[in-house]
Amino acid sequence: MKHPLFYVLFSLITMAACGRSADQRQPPRISKKDSLKIQQYIQKSIFYQQGKPDSALHYAREGLQLSQKLHYRLGEALLINQLSAINEVYGNLELASRYQKEVLVIYKQLKNRSGQAAAHAQLGMLEAGQGRTKLGMKQLGQALALYKTLADTPGMVAVYTRLGEVNELDHQLKQAMAFYIKAKQLNKDQPVKDDYFVLLNNMARLNVKKGLPREALRYYREGIEKSSSPAAVKTHIRFLHSAGHMLDTLDSAKEALVYHRMGLQNARAHNLKEDEARSLLVMARAVKDEDAQKGIQHLKTALDLAQEIGHKQLSAEIYKGLTELYNQQSMHKEALNALEMHHRLNDSLSNINKAHKLLVLQNSYELAARRAHIESLELSNQEKTYQRNIGIGLAIAAFVILAITAFYFYKTRMLNKRLIESNRIKDQLFSIIGHDLRNPVGGITQLLAVMDEQELSLEELHQMISAMRKQGDVALEILNALLNWGEAQLKGVNVKASHFSPLTYIQKNLAALNKQVTDKSLRIENTVAAELRISGDADHFDFIIRNLLSNAIKFSYPGKTIWVNADVSNPEKVIFSVKDEGKGITEMQQALFLKQNLDITYGTSGEKGTGIGLMLCLEFIKANHGKLWLISTPGNGTTFFFYF
């Protein structure tokens, strides 16, 4: 051997590399205690998934960190799958897909074919949910092939059902039914589980789409028969009401009512208050033409139950049903009140859903960045340990790679934060256009429909016109704010500086807002001097003072005073203030304002605000090198200050 030292070193390096690979391939052994703890984290995360995403994310994150600490790859796959599920629940499908792809990679590394099949199936549904149906069906095809090699019949049934759902989503109804029938045939000799109930419901729904209500009824009746065990009582109730609805469409009202009553009896027998309320809602709709008063009583009882369990979505649905029945009975005042409560609950739910979606998105991005950083550090430590055995040169190279990696993740995190902020503003603006602007316009349309269809007294007409005017004022205010915001975003904020009298613009806006002031019997104390002159963009000052005065009027209690003042103690920085004696602003709302977040609020007389005006005020003041701030205590009024 000419170079024995070289071969010895080569052999040692090869053995070290092989030894490290073997260590990585060997599945870690974890204690029963740690395994149970990870399972508990998963169960807690699933429990809080609906309605408390912060808690769901917390337990998923704790479980994932423990799995990583123990190098337990299967635990990592299960927890990352849970993160994917949380993002799916709150509509972040792109991020859910990214997590599911990570799950698939881990199962491939573990050579876990059952896990791979489940990951392919879930990824297929996520892709289809984002409109990529061909890619979704490809993923489902891979899942089906794996389940076939494993002879996993329940897995094949689940995939055939999902293939039917994707084809139904793609309007391929014939192909969808073929997949559903295949799934039903495979499930013939299998125990009845939740997947089978989903399949029956899908087949019934598809027959409704095809205009075959009797076929749909057959599947609903099969669902009723198969779900008769106490463990499936909720499913049983849903099938009873679905069958009742089908019978309604087939003009079998009496038989339909029997099914609805059975659903209500089952809900009461098992003390299922949500299902009882939904049963009463269904029954109210079933009897509204024959006995509207009984329907109203059903809805009032359902509303009490929904409020008792704190179910806002269900309460909103019940108020909508009350609106329809009150209008049917010409009880227009009650109908207006119910409609207003329906809109308010929908506004509240919309805000909660947006907040939850943003919370999940932001926390998921931060968790992903933290995981990447930890993995990068672990890789760095492994490389350093390994490279110390083969020379200082490779250690330096590893350090350079680590530095580049750390810089990359830092840049990625910064970009993600900007992306989240941009998406937040976009989502909120689209919500205002699609929801807050639609509600007042929809309210006007409904009121016009009532006026067109009903014989109304002069007093009722006056109430209707007054309500329409309020809705119109809300729509106009939102639309003007959106137009100003859109112009600022498209063209940027340009400052046309001039020397002007602020009193001129204050008096002009007070005159324009005089009706609102009179309606609330408010007093205006304006102490701004006529001789005062300031420099800045006069149009911006006009917009800011109009917005602050409008808000002060909106949130003031009737009979109170609003003060407009200019502090000229420092001639270089004149500080303007608008003070009211209104409802004030909570600390949470002040924090949202400082972060430039949009927030829906209501004035002392129910006037609705979106927060866009204040966001524009902040932008205009910033462009004029000024500052805007506030002092407020809930119940004791608010003072806004600003200077150019």
Coordinates of N, CA, C and O in Angstrom, one line a residue, residues 585-593 632 634:
I585 N -63.2 55.0 24.2 CA -62.6 53.9 23.4 C -61.8 53.0 24.3 O -61.0 53.4 25.2
T586 N -62.1 51.7 24.2 CA -61.4 50.7 25.1 C -59.9 50.6 24.8 O -59.5 51.0 23.7
E587 N -59.1 50.1 25.7 CA -57.7 49.9 25.5 C -57.4 49.0 24.3 O -56.5 49.2 23.5
M588 N -58.3 48.0 24.1 CA -58.1 47.1 23.0 C -58.3 47.8 21.6 O -57.5 47.7 20.7
Q589 N -59.3 48.7 21.6 CA -59.6 49.4 20.4 C -58.5 50.5 20.1 O -58.1 50.7 19.0
Q590 N -58.0 51.1 21.2 CA -56.8 52.0 21.1 C -55.6 51.3 20.5 O -54.9 51.9 19.6
A591 N -55.4 50.1 20.9 CA -54.2 49.3 20.4 C -54.4 49.0 18.9 O -53.5 49.1 18.1
L592 N -55.6 48.6 18.5 CA -55.9 48.4 17.1 C -55.7 49.7 16.3 O -55.2 49.6 15.2
F593 N -56.1 50.8 16.9 CA -56.0 52.1 16.1 C -54.5 52.4 15.9 O -54.1 52.8 14.8
S632 N -58.4 58.6 26.0 CA -59.8 58.2 26.1 C -59.9 57.2 27.3 O -59.0 56.5 27.7
P634 N -63.2 54.7 28.7 CA -64.5 54.2 28.4 C -65.5 54.8 29.3 O -65.4 54.8 30.5

